[in-house]
Short mmCIF file of C-alpha atoms in Angstrom, two decimals:
data_model
loop_
_atom_site.label_atom_id
_atom_site.label_comp_id
_atom_site.label_asym_id
_atom_site.label_seq_id
_atom_site.Cartn_x
_atom_site.Cartn_y
_atom_site.Cartn_z
CA MET A 1 126.52 145.31 197.73
CA GLU A 2 130.20 146.05 198.29
CA ASN A 3 131.27 143.02 196.25
CA VAL A 4 129.07 144.12 193.34
CA LEU A 5 130.60 147.60 193.34
CA VAL A 6 134.11 146.14 193.41
CA TYR A 7 133.26 143.86 190.48
CA PHE A 8 131.90 146.75 188.41
CA MET A 9 134.97 148.85 189.18
CA LYS A 10 137.35 146.08 188.14
CA SER A 11 135.39 145.29 184.96
CA SER A 12 135.20 148.96 184.03
CA GLY A 13 138.93 149.30 184.53
CA LEU A 14 139.64 146.34 182.24
CA LEU A 15 137.30 147.72 179.56
CA ALA A 16 139.15 151.02 179.73
CA LEU A 17 142.49 149.19 179.47
CA PHE A 18 141.53 147.31 176.30
CA PHE A 19 139.82 150.30 174.69
CA LEU A 20 142.74 152.65 175.29
CA SER A 21 145.16 149.99 174.02
CA TYR A 22 143.10 149.66 170.84
CA HIS A 23 142.58 153.39 170.38
CA PHE A 24 146.21 154.45 170.74
CA LEU A 25 148.01 151.36 169.40
CA LEU A 26 145.83 149.36 167.01
CA ARG A 27 142.97 151.30 165.39
CA LYS A 28 145.16 152.65 162.57
CA GLU A 29 146.61 149.23 161.75
CA THR A 30 145.15 147.08 158.98
CA PHE A 31 145.06 143.93 161.15
CA PHE A 32 141.25 144.05 161.07
CA ASP A 33 140.59 140.41 161.95
CA ASN A 34 143.12 140.49 164.77
CA ASN A 35 141.58 143.71 166.06
CA ARG A 36 138.19 142.02 166.12
CA TRP A 37 139.42 139.20 168.35
CA PHE A 38 141.37 141.62 170.51
CA LEU A 39 138.25 143.67 171.20
CA LEU A 40 136.13 140.58 171.86
CA SER A 41 138.75 139.15 174.22
CA GLY A 42 138.64 142.46 176.07
CA LEU A 43 134.90 142.04 176.69
CA VAL A 44 135.32 138.44 177.88
CA THR A 45 138.27 139.37 180.10
CA ALA A 46 136.39 142.29 181.65
CA ALA A 47 133.44 140.02 182.45
CA LEU A 48 135.29 136.97 183.82
CA LEU A 49 138.69 137.99 185.17
CA PRO A 50 137.30 139.93 188.18
CA LEU A 51 135.50 136.71 189.19
CA LEU A 52 138.65 134.57 189.11
CA PHE A 53 140.82 134.58 192.20
CA PHE A 54 144.12 132.82 192.72
CA THR A 55 144.64 131.67 196.30
CA LYS A 56 148.04 131.77 197.92
CA ILE A 57 148.11 129.75 201.12
CA LYS A 58 150.44 131.01 203.80
CA VAL A 59 150.64 128.52 206.63
CA VAL A 60 151.28 130.37 209.87
CA VAL A 61 151.54 129.61 213.53
CA ALA A 62 150.02 132.46 215.45
CA GLY A 63 148.59 133.11 218.86
CA LEU A 64 145.76 135.37 219.84
CA PRO A 65 146.77 139.04 219.71
CA LYS A 66 146.47 141.20 222.75
CA LEU A 67 143.82 143.80 222.11
CA ASN A 68 143.78 147.25 223.55
CA TRP A 69 140.06 147.62 223.94
CA THR A 70 140.31 151.34 224.68
CA ALA A 71 141.92 151.91 221.28
CA LEU A 72 139.18 150.25 219.28
CA PRO A 73 137.32 152.68 216.98
CA HIS A 74 133.92 153.82 218.14
CA ILE A 75 131.19 152.81 215.72
CA VAL A 76 128.53 155.44 215.29
CA GLU A 77 125.17 154.19 214.12
CA PRO A 78 123.80 156.32 211.27
CA ASP A 79 120.86 158.55 211.97
CA GLU A 80 117.70 156.81 210.83
CA LYS A 81 116.47 160.10 209.35
CA SER A 82 119.67 160.73 207.38
CA MET A 83 119.44 160.08 203.64
CA LEU A 84 123.12 159.11 203.60
CA ALA A 85 122.19 155.87 205.30
CA TYR A 86 120.25 154.81 202.21
CA TRP A 87 122.65 155.82 199.43
CA PRO A 88 123.67 152.22 198.57
CA GLN A 89 120.04 151.27 198.09
CA ALA A 90 119.44 154.46 196.08
CA LEU A 91 122.37 153.71 193.75
CA LEU A 92 121.21 150.13 193.29
CA LEU A 93 117.68 151.31 192.50
CA MET A 94 118.91 153.83 189.94
CA TYR A 95 121.16 151.23 188.31
CA GLY A 96 118.30 148.78 188.15
CA LEU A 97 115.92 151.25 186.56
CA VAL A 98 118.36 152.31 183.83
CA THR A 99 119.35 148.70 183.14
CA LEU A 100 115.70 147.72 182.92
CA PHE A 101 115.04 150.56 180.45
CA LEU A 102 117.98 149.55 178.21
CA THR A 103 116.92 145.90 178.36
CA ALA A 104 113.41 146.86 177.32
CA LYS A 105 114.83 148.89 174.44
CA MET A 106 116.91 145.94 173.28
CA LEU A 107 113.87 143.65 173.40
CA PHE A 108 111.87 146.23 171.48
CA ASP A 109 114.54 146.27 168.77
CA PHE A 110 114.23 142.49 168.46
CA TYR A 111 110.47 142.85 168.15
CA SER A 112 110.79 145.58 165.51
CA LEU A 113 113.19 143.45 163.49
CA ARG A 114 110.86 140.47 163.68
CA SER A 115 107.92 142.59 162.55
CA LEU A 116 109.97 144.00 159.70
CA LEU A 117 110.95 140.58 158.36
CA LYS A 118 107.54 138.97 158.88
CA GLY A 119 105.65 138.29 155.68
CA LYS A 120 108.47 139.42 153.37
CA GLU A 121 109.29 137.42 150.25
CA ARG A 122 112.52 135.48 150.70
CA GLN A 123 115.07 134.29 148.18
CA GLN A 124 117.74 131.71 148.97
CA ASP A 125 121.31 132.37 147.79
CA GLY A 126 123.44 129.52 149.05
CA ASP A 127 123.65 129.84 152.81
CA PHE A 128 122.13 133.34 152.73
CA THR A 129 118.52 134.44 152.82
CA LEU A 130 117.84 137.55 150.73
CA ILE A 131 114.83 139.77 151.44
CA ALA A 132 113.95 142.57 149.05
CA THR A 133 112.05 145.52 150.45
CA LYS A 134 110.67 148.78 149.06
CA ASP A 135 111.63 150.89 152.11
CA ASN A 136 114.13 153.72 151.62
CA SER A 137 116.51 152.31 154.22
CA ALA A 138 120.12 151.22 154.27
CA PRO A 139 120.87 147.58 153.54
CA PHE A 140 121.62 145.40 156.56
CA SER A 141 122.24 141.84 157.62
CA PHE A 142 121.16 139.84 160.67
CA PHE A 143 122.99 136.53 160.93
CA LYS A 144 122.36 134.84 157.52
CA THR A 145 119.53 137.19 156.49
CA ILE A 146 120.32 140.14 154.20
CA VAL A 147 117.75 142.91 153.62
CA TYR A 148 118.02 145.54 150.83
CA ASN A 149 115.98 147.63 148.35
CA SER A 150 117.00 146.53 144.85
CA GLU A 151 115.13 149.44 143.21
CA LEU A 152 117.50 152.03 144.70
CA TYR A 153 120.74 150.65 143.20
CA SER A 154 122.23 149.70 139.91
CA GLU A 155 123.32 146.14 139.23
CA THR A 156 126.96 146.96 140.04
CA GLU A 157 126.04 148.80 143.23
CA LEU A 158 123.79 145.96 144.35
CA SER A 159 126.58 143.46 143.70
CA ASN A 160 128.93 145.52 145.89
CA ILE A 161 126.33 145.77 148.65
CA LEU A 162 125.64 142.02 148.67
CA ALA A 163 129.38 141.23 148.72
CA HIS A 164 129.74 143.48 151.75
CA GLU A 165 126.75 142.07 153.65
CA LYS A 166 127.72 138.48 152.90
CA VAL A 167 131.00 139.07 154.73
CA HIS A 168 129.04 140.22 157.79
CA SER A 169 126.79 137.18 157.61
CA ASP A 170 129.49 134.64 156.84
CA GLN A 171 131.71 135.78 159.76
CA ASN A 172 128.80 136.07 162.22
CA HIS A 173 129.38 139.75 162.94
CA THR A 174 125.89 139.89 164.40
CA LEU A 175 127.23 138.14 167.51
CA ASP A 176 129.73 140.97 168.03
CA VAL A 177 126.95 143.52 167.76
CA LEU A 178 124.72 141.68 170.22
CA LEU A 179 127.53 141.13 172.73
CA SER A 180 128.56 144.78 172.67
CA THR A 181 124.92 145.79 173.09
CA VAL A 182 124.57 143.57 176.17
CA PHE A 183 127.69 145.13 177.68
CA CYS A 184 126.26 148.59 177.09
CA THR A 185 123.10 147.47 178.87
CA VAL A 186 124.99 146.16 181.92
CA PHE A 187 127.84 148.69 182.10
CA TRP A 188 125.87 151.70 180.85
CA PHE A 189 127.42 153.93 183.55
CA ASN A 190 130.91 153.41 182.11
CA PRO A 191 131.60 155.80 179.20
CA PHE A 192 134.30 153.51 177.87
CA VAL A 193 131.76 150.78 177.09
CA TRP A 194 129.95 153.03 174.59
CA TRP A 195 133.20 153.98 172.88
CA TYR A 196 134.11 150.30 172.95
CA LYS A 197 130.93 149.33 171.09
CA LYS A 198 131.56 152.04 168.50
CA ALA A 199 135.09 150.71 167.96
CA ILE A 200 133.75 147.18 167.49
CA LEU A 201 131.14 148.25 164.91
CA GLN A 202 133.65 150.39 163.04
CA ASN A 203 136.19 147.56 162.86
CA LEU A 204 133.50 145.17 161.57
CA GLU A 205 132.89 147.57 158.70
CA PHE A 206 136.63 147.68 157.99
CA ILE A 207 136.63 143.86 157.80
CA ALA A 208 133.62 143.73 155.47
CA ASP A 209 135.02 146.49 153.22
CA HIS A 210 138.41 144.79 153.02
CA GLU A 211 137.01 141.33 152.23
CA ALA A 212 134.40 142.61 149.77
CA THR A 213 136.96 144.55 147.70
CA GLN A 214 139.30 141.55 147.35
CA ASN A 215 137.27 140.30 144.37
CA ILE A 216 136.30 143.72 143.00
CA THR A 217 138.39 145.28 140.27
CA ASP A 218 136.81 148.74 140.51
CA LYS A 219 137.37 149.95 144.07
CA ARG A 220 136.33 153.45 143.03
CA ALA A 221 132.82 152.20 142.21
CA TYR A 222 132.66 150.55 145.64
CA GLN A 223 133.56 153.82 147.33
CA ILE A 224 130.90 155.66 145.32
CA THR A 225 128.39 153.11 146.57
CA LEU A 226 129.42 153.96 150.13
CA LEU A 227 128.77 157.64 149.54
CA LYS A 228 125.42 156.98 147.87
CA ILE A 229 124.03 155.17 150.91
CA THR A 230 124.89 157.97 153.35
CA THR A 231 121.44 159.48 152.75
CA GLN A 232 119.69 156.36 154.01
CA GLN A 233 118.96 155.45 157.61
CA PRO A 234 119.51 152.06 159.26
CA TYR A 235 116.63 149.75 160.18
CA VAL A 236 117.42 148.66 163.73
CA ALA A 237 120.36 149.04 166.07
CA LEU A 238 120.92 145.28 166.43
CA THR A 239 121.85 144.71 162.77
CA ASN A 240 124.99 145.16 160.66
CA HIS A 241 124.43 148.21 158.45
CA PHE A 242 126.12 148.80 155.17
CA TYR A 243 126.20 152.45 156.14
CA GLN A 244 128.08 153.73 159.13
CA SER A 245 128.61 157.36 160.05
CA LEU A 246 132.40 157.07 159.63
CA ILE A 247 132.35 156.80 155.83
CA LYS A 248 135.48 158.94 155.48
CA LYS A 249 137.50 156.61 157.75
CA ARG A 250 136.28 153.55 155.86
CA ILE A 251 137.42 155.01 152.57
CA VAL A 252 140.79 155.94 154.09
CA MET A 253 141.30 152.40 155.43
CA LEU A 254 140.35 150.94 152.03
CA ASN A 255 143.22 152.84 150.42
CA LYS A 256 145.75 152.35 153.21
CA ASN A 257 148.80 150.16 152.71
CA GLN A 258 149.04 146.91 154.64
CA SER A 259 150.58 147.35 158.09
CA LYS A 260 154.02 145.89 158.74
CA LYS A 261 154.04 142.51 160.47
CA ARG A 262 156.26 143.75 163.28
CA ASN A 263 153.48 146.11 164.34
CA ALA A 264 151.53 143.04 165.47
CA MET A 265 153.78 143.00 168.55
CA LYS A 266 151.60 145.81 169.90
CA TYR A 267 148.97 143.25 170.89
CA PHE A 268 151.29 141.85 173.57
CA LEU A 269 151.74 145.22 175.26
CA VAL A 270 148.50 144.67 177.16
CA VAL A 271 149.82 141.45 178.76
CA PRO A 272 152.02 143.13 181.43
CA ALA A 273 149.07 145.28 182.47
CA LEU A 274 146.87 142.18 182.85
CA ILE A 275 149.55 140.42 184.90
CA ALA A 276 149.82 143.45 187.15
CA PHE A 277 146.02 143.49 187.53
CA VAL A 278 146.00 139.85 188.64
CA LEU A 279 148.90 140.30 191.06
CA VAL A 280 147.36 143.37 192.68
CA PHE A 281 143.65 142.52 192.74
CA GLN A 282 143.08 138.80 192.07
CA ILE A 283 145.38 137.04 194.53
CA LYS A 284 143.92 136.19 197.91
CA MET A 285 146.34 135.55 200.73
CA VAL A 286 144.92 132.84 202.98
CA ALA A 287 146.62 132.31 206.31
CA GLN A 288 145.88 128.96 207.86
CA ALA A 289 147.15 126.17 210.05
CA PRO A 290 145.38 123.18 208.47
CA ASN A 291 144.08 120.24 210.51
CA SER A 292 146.51 118.09 208.59
CA LEU A 293 149.37 120.00 210.22
CA PRO A 294 148.88 119.70 213.98
CA ILE A 295 150.90 122.28 215.86
CA SER A 296 151.64 122.22 219.56
CA GLY A 297 153.87 123.97 222.00
CA THR A 298 154.79 127.63 222.10
CA LEU A 299 154.29 130.13 219.29
CA ASN A 300 157.76 129.32 217.94
CA THR A 301 157.50 125.52 218.07
CA ILE A 302 156.34 123.21 215.28
CA ASP A 303 155.55 119.63 216.25
CA HIS A 304 154.36 117.78 213.14
CA THR A 305 154.07 114.09 212.27
CA ILE A 306 154.02 112.72 208.73
CA LYS A 307 151.78 109.66 208.67
CA LYS A 308 151.27 106.90 206.15
CA ASP A 309 147.96 108.36 204.88
CA ALA A 310 149.29 111.88 204.26
CA THR A 311 148.20 113.26 200.88
CA ASP A 312 150.49 115.03 198.42
CA GLN A 313 148.83 118.33 199.30
CA GLU A 314 149.43 117.73 203.01
CA LEU A 315 153.10 116.97 202.31
CA GLN A 316 153.32 120.23 200.36
CA ASN A 317 151.67 122.09 203.24
CA THR A 318 154.25 120.58 205.58
CA THR A 319 157.17 121.99 203.61
CA THR A 320 155.41 125.35 203.37
CA LEU A 321 154.79 125.37 207.12
CA PHE A 322 158.46 124.97 208.03
CA LYS A 323 159.60 127.39 205.32
CA ASP A 324 157.18 130.21 206.09
CA THR A 325 157.31 130.06 209.87
CA GLN A 326 160.96 129.26 210.60
CA ASP A 327 162.78 129.44 207.24
CA VAL A 328 163.70 125.76 207.47
CA GLU A 329 164.14 123.97 204.15
CA LEU A 330 162.21 120.70 204.39
CA LEU A 331 162.53 118.47 201.34
CA ILE A 332 160.16 115.53 200.96
CA SER A 333 161.09 113.23 198.09
CA ASN A 334 161.07 109.63 196.86
CA VAL A 335 157.42 109.27 197.89
CA LYS A 336 155.99 105.91 196.91
CA ARG A 337 152.49 104.62 197.64
CA ASN A 338 150.75 101.28 197.57
CA ALA A 339 147.49 100.48 195.82
CA THR A 340 145.44 102.00 198.66
CA GLY A 341 147.36 105.27 198.58
CA GLU A 342 149.38 104.67 201.77
CA ILE A 343 153.00 105.82 201.78
CA ILE A 344 155.47 102.90 201.66
CA GLY A 345 158.55 104.92 200.80
CA ILE A 346 159.67 108.44 201.64
CA LYS A 347 162.75 110.56 202.23
CA VAL A 348 162.57 113.62 204.48
CA THR A 349 165.51 116.02 204.69
CA PHE A 350 165.78 119.27 206.66
CA ASP A 351 168.28 122.12 206.63
CA ASP A 352 167.99 125.14 208.92
CA HIS A 353 170.72 127.14 207.11
CA MET A 354 172.62 127.37 210.40
CA GLY A 355 174.66 124.20 210.12
CA SER A 356 172.03 121.65 211.14
CA SER A 357 170.67 119.12 208.66
CA GLY A 358 169.27 115.62 208.79
CA THR A 359 167.61 112.91 206.75
CA ASN A 360 165.01 110.27 207.51
CA GLY A 361 164.40 107.69 204.82
CA GLN A 362 162.07 104.71 204.79
CA LYS A 363 161.06 102.24 202.11
CA GLY A 364 159.52 98.80 201.97
CA THR A 365 156.37 96.94 201.08
CA ARG A 366 154.36 98.00 204.13
CA PRO A 367 153.24 101.51 205.16
CA ILE A 368 155.86 103.73 206.78
CA ASP A 369 156.05 104.41 210.47
CA PRO A 370 155.17 107.97 211.52
CA ILE A 371 157.93 110.54 211.04
CA ARG A 372 157.78 113.20 213.72
CA ILE A 373 159.61 116.49 213.15
CA VAL A 374 160.00 119.04 215.94
CA SER A 375 161.44 122.48 215.29
CA LYS A 376 161.78 125.27 217.83
CA LYS A 377 162.83 128.80 217.04
CA MET A 378 164.73 130.42 219.89
CA GLU A 379 164.60 134.06 220.90
CA ASP A 380 168.06 134.66 219.45
CA GLY A 381 166.89 133.37 216.06
CA THR A 382 168.59 129.97 216.19
CA ILE A 383 166.69 126.78 215.39
CA GLU A 384 166.45 123.55 217.39
CA ILE A 385 165.18 120.86 215.01
CA GLY A 386 165.21 117.09 214.77
CA PHE A 387 163.30 113.86 214.29
CA TYR A 388 161.63 112.37 217.38
CA ALA A 389 159.77 109.18 218.18
CA GLU A 390 156.04 109.41 218.70
CA GLY A 391 155.22 110.08 222.31
CA GLU A 392 158.79 111.05 223.15
CA GLU A 393 159.07 114.08 225.37
CA VAL A 394 160.68 116.98 223.56
CA THR A 395 163.12 118.90 225.69
CA ASN A 396 165.22 121.91 224.90
CA PRO A 397 168.42 120.38 223.46
CA ARG A 398 170.38 123.43 224.57
CA GLY A 399 168.90 123.90 228.01
CA ASP A 400 170.21 126.55 230.36
CA SER A 401 173.83 125.49 229.73
CA ASP A 402 173.62 125.37 225.93
CA GLU A 403 173.68 121.58 225.92
CA GLU A 404 173.38 119.66 222.69
CA GLN A 405 171.46 116.41 222.94
CA SER A 406 171.78 113.65 220.35
CA THR A 407 168.91 111.17 220.30
CA ILE A 408 169.40 107.85 218.49
CA SER A 409 166.56 105.38 218.10
CA MET A 410 167.12 101.68 217.56
CA GLY A 411 164.63 100.60 214.91
CA SER A 412 163.10 97.27 213.98
CA LYS A 413 165.19 94.12 213.94
CA THR A 414 165.63 94.11 210.16
CA LYS A 415 169.02 93.33 208.71
CA THR A 416 170.57 96.46 207.27
CA ASN A 417 173.90 98.08 206.67
CA ALA A 418 175.69 99.58 209.62
CA GLN A 419 175.28 103.31 210.20
CA THR A 420 178.19 105.46 211.28
CA ILE A 421 177.90 108.64 213.27
CA THR A 422 181.02 110.75 213.60
CA THR A 423 181.02 113.25 216.44
CA SER A 424 183.51 116.05 217.09
CA SER A 425 183.63 119.03 219.38
CA THR A 426 182.25 121.36 216.70
CA THR A 427 180.01 119.30 214.42
CA THR A 428 177.49 116.50 214.87
CA SER A 429 176.43 114.86 211.62
CA ASN A 430 173.35 112.73 212.08
CA THR A 431 172.07 110.27 209.51
CA THR A 432 169.14 107.86 209.56
CA THR A 433 169.67 104.89 207.24
CA THR A 434 167.14 103.53 204.82
CA THR A 435 166.09 99.99 205.65
CA GLU A 436 164.10 97.35 203.85
CA ARG A 437 161.47 97.59 206.58
CA PRO A 438 160.28 100.99 207.78
CA GLN A 439 161.65 101.79 211.22
CA PRO A 440 160.67 104.40 213.80
CA ALA A 441 163.93 106.23 213.27
CA VAL A 442 164.50 109.21 215.51
CA LYS A 443 166.83 111.82 214.12
CA ALA A 444 169.55 113.30 216.22
CA VAL A 445 168.94 116.88 217.28
CA LYS A 446 171.54 119.52 216.62
CA SER A 447 171.37 123.09 217.82
CA ALA A 448 173.06 126.14 216.40
CA VAL A 449 174.79 127.78 219.35
CA PRO A 450 175.59 131.49 219.00
CA ASN A 451 179.20 132.55 219.35
CA SER A 452 180.26 133.80 222.73
CA LYS A 453 181.20 137.44 222.96
CA GLU A 454 184.23 136.59 225.09
CA SER A 455 185.66 133.91 222.77
CA LYS A 456 185.87 133.27 219.04
CA THR A 457 185.28 129.54 219.51
CA THR A 458 182.04 127.76 220.27
CA SER A 459 181.90 125.25 223.09
CA SER A 460 179.08 123.10 224.33
CA THR A 461 178.44 120.20 226.65
CA HIS A 462 177.07 117.03 225.05
CA THR A 463 175.07 114.14 226.39
CA ILE A 464 173.98 110.98 224.63
CA LYS A 465 170.52 109.53 225.00
CA ILE A 466 169.84 106.10 223.50
CA LEU A 467 166.27 104.87 223.17
CA GLU A 468 165.73 101.15 222.97
CA SER A 469 162.50 100.40 221.13
CA ALA A 470 161.01 97.55 219.16
CA THR A 471 158.61 97.22 216.26
CA ASP A 472 156.26 94.39 215.42
CA GLY A 473 156.61 93.10 219.02
CA ILE A 474 160.21 91.83 218.53
CA PRO A 475 162.38 92.48 221.62
CA LEU A 476 165.83 93.97 221.11
CA ASP A 477 169.07 92.52 222.41
CA VAL A 478 171.48 95.45 222.55
CA GLN A 479 175.18 95.07 223.37
CA TYR A 480 177.54 97.99 223.94
CA TYR A 481 181.29 98.21 223.27
CA ILE A 482 183.71 101.08 223.96
CA ASP A 483 187.09 100.72 222.25
CA GLY A 484 186.41 97.00 221.77
CA LYS A 485 185.48 96.34 225.39
CA LYS A 486 181.98 95.27 226.28
CA THR A 487 180.24 97.74 228.58
CA THR A 488 176.80 98.78 229.82
CA LYS A 489 174.25 101.28 228.61
CA ALA A 490 174.79 103.37 231.73
CA ALA A 491 178.49 103.76 230.85
CA VAL A 492 177.60 104.84 227.34
CA ASP A 493 175.12 107.40 228.66
CA LYS A 494 177.86 108.98 230.76
CA LEU A 495 180.33 109.14 227.87
CA ASP A 496 181.17 112.64 226.59
CA PRO A 497 180.46 112.75 222.83
CA ASN A 498 183.38 115.17 222.43
CA THR A 499 185.66 112.19 223.09
CA ILE A 500 184.00 109.97 220.47
CA ASP A 501 185.67 109.45 217.11
CA LYS A 502 182.95 107.28 215.57
CA MET A 503 179.96 105.12 216.49
CA ASN A 504 178.86 102.00 214.58
CA VAL A 505 175.36 100.58 214.95
CA ASP A 506 175.17 96.99 213.68
CA LYS A 507 171.70 95.51 213.41
CA ASP A 508 171.07 91.82 212.96
CA THR A 509 167.72 90.06 213.13
CA GLU A 510 169.14 86.93 214.79
CA LYS A 511 171.98 88.25 216.97
CA GLY A 512 170.37 91.51 218.05
CA ASN A 513 171.90 95.00 217.89
CA THR A 514 175.45 96.04 218.68
CA ILE A 515 176.68 99.56 219.32
CA LYS A 516 180.44 99.94 218.93
CA ILE A 517 182.01 103.23 220.07
CA THR A 518 185.56 104.23 219.23
CA THR A 519 187.03 107.12 221.21
CA LYS A 520 189.57 109.59 219.93
CA ALA A 521 192.07 108.31 222.50
CA ALA A 522 191.94 104.82 221.00
CA VAL A 523 192.50 106.20 217.52
CA LYS A 524 195.64 108.01 218.63
#
C-alpha cells in the first residue's frame, strides 16, 4: 500500500512538472509538433520513471551495533474499534470505485461510437474512410475514419473541414486522446492530469489548423468555418472534434508569427529538474559486503584475496571496498583471461595516500596465483597495507614499538630479471616483478608512522622476514651474500634494514636463487 502511494505521488509530481513547464514556457510558442511530443513524453516519463531505480552499491565493513533497548520506541497497537486503523483500506476502496466508474464511462464511449458508426454508408478517400451522417453534430475523426454532415456546409467549408480532420487521422492524434483519457482514469485525483489532457487536445487542434491552412489561400474562410461549427456538439469524448471550446485561441494561433528558433531551448529547461528528481528519489544506496569479497579480522581490517576466477564485477567491487572503507586507491589493470575466463595476467597497485604504495604483477599462459591484500586501519588513522601469501599469519607491522616489517616472498623457479629493493631509514620502496610464470609474490608491508611530538623526525625499528616457498613442487636453493660474502639466512634475518643500501634477488631455474645485500658501509 505504501509503495503504491509513493508511486502515485511521484507520478503526480512529474505530471505537474511537465504541465507547468508547458503552460508557462511553451503554450504560446508555435512549435506545435514539438509541443505534442513534449506533452506525450511527460506522460510516459510520469508513468515509467518512478518505477526505475538506479542502484549505488556501497561496500562496507560493519559490525553489529550496540542497541539501547530501553531507548527503542514503544509501538502502540491501534484500537480495533478506531476508524483510523482502516483509513488505508478506505482510501484504496474509494480510489477503486472512482477508477471503476471512469473505466466504465470510457468503455461506454467506445460502445456509443461503435453504435454510431454501425450501418452507416462509407466512402473511401485514399487511406481515409468518410462517413456522411444527417445528425446535427460537429465533424470528428477516429483513427482513419472521418464523420461529418455534408448538408450543413458549403463545398468550401466542407473542404476545409476534411483538410482539418485528415491531419488528425494522418498523424494518429486519436492515440494522444486515448492515452490522455487513460491517464485521467488512473490519476483522476490529480487536478494536473485534467489540465494536462486539455492542453494535449488544444495543441492537437493547433497542429491540425496549422497543417490544414498550409494549402488554403483563404484563411479568413477557414476561420469563418470554425465559428460556424461552434453551435454544434461533439459526438463522443474519445474522438478528435473539429470544434473545441477554445475557438478564440485557435484563431489567435492561426494568425501568430512563427516563434524564433532560439525559443526551442526552453524544452531543455525541464532536464535539470528531471536529473534532480532521479538523484533525490530514484537512487537506492545498497550497503553490502559481497560473498566475493571475504572480510576477516577486526572492523578496520580488510583481508581479501583475488583469485583466478574473479569476475570483472568482483574486481570492481574489490577496488570499491578499499576505497570506501579505508580510502585506499587500489588499481587493477592489465587483466587478461584465457578461453575459460580465468585470469592469466593482472597488475594490482595500491596507494594509501600516506606514503605507502606497492605493485603486484603477474602474467603468463596459466592462471595466476592468488593475490592476497591485507589492509588495516589504525586508531590514529594510519594504514597498514601489503600483499601476503595465502595462509601467512598477518601481524601488526608496527607492533607496540612502531616496528616496520618487510616481507619478501621467493616465487617460482622461473628465470626472470633481478629485482632491486632499496631501503633507507625513512622510506621503503617495495616492488614485485612481473615474471613469465605467475608467482605467489608477497608484497612488502610499509606502515605510515605518525610524527613524534618530541621530535620532528620519524624513527622506526626494522626487521626483515624472508619466506622461502616453492611452486609446482620445485624446491628452492637459496644462497645469501652480504657485501659479497656468503652468509646464512639467520644472519640476514638479524640485519638492520636501516644499514642496507640495496638488495638484489637473482632467480635462476638451474642454479637456484641468490640474495645479494649491499650495506651502506660497503658503499662508503
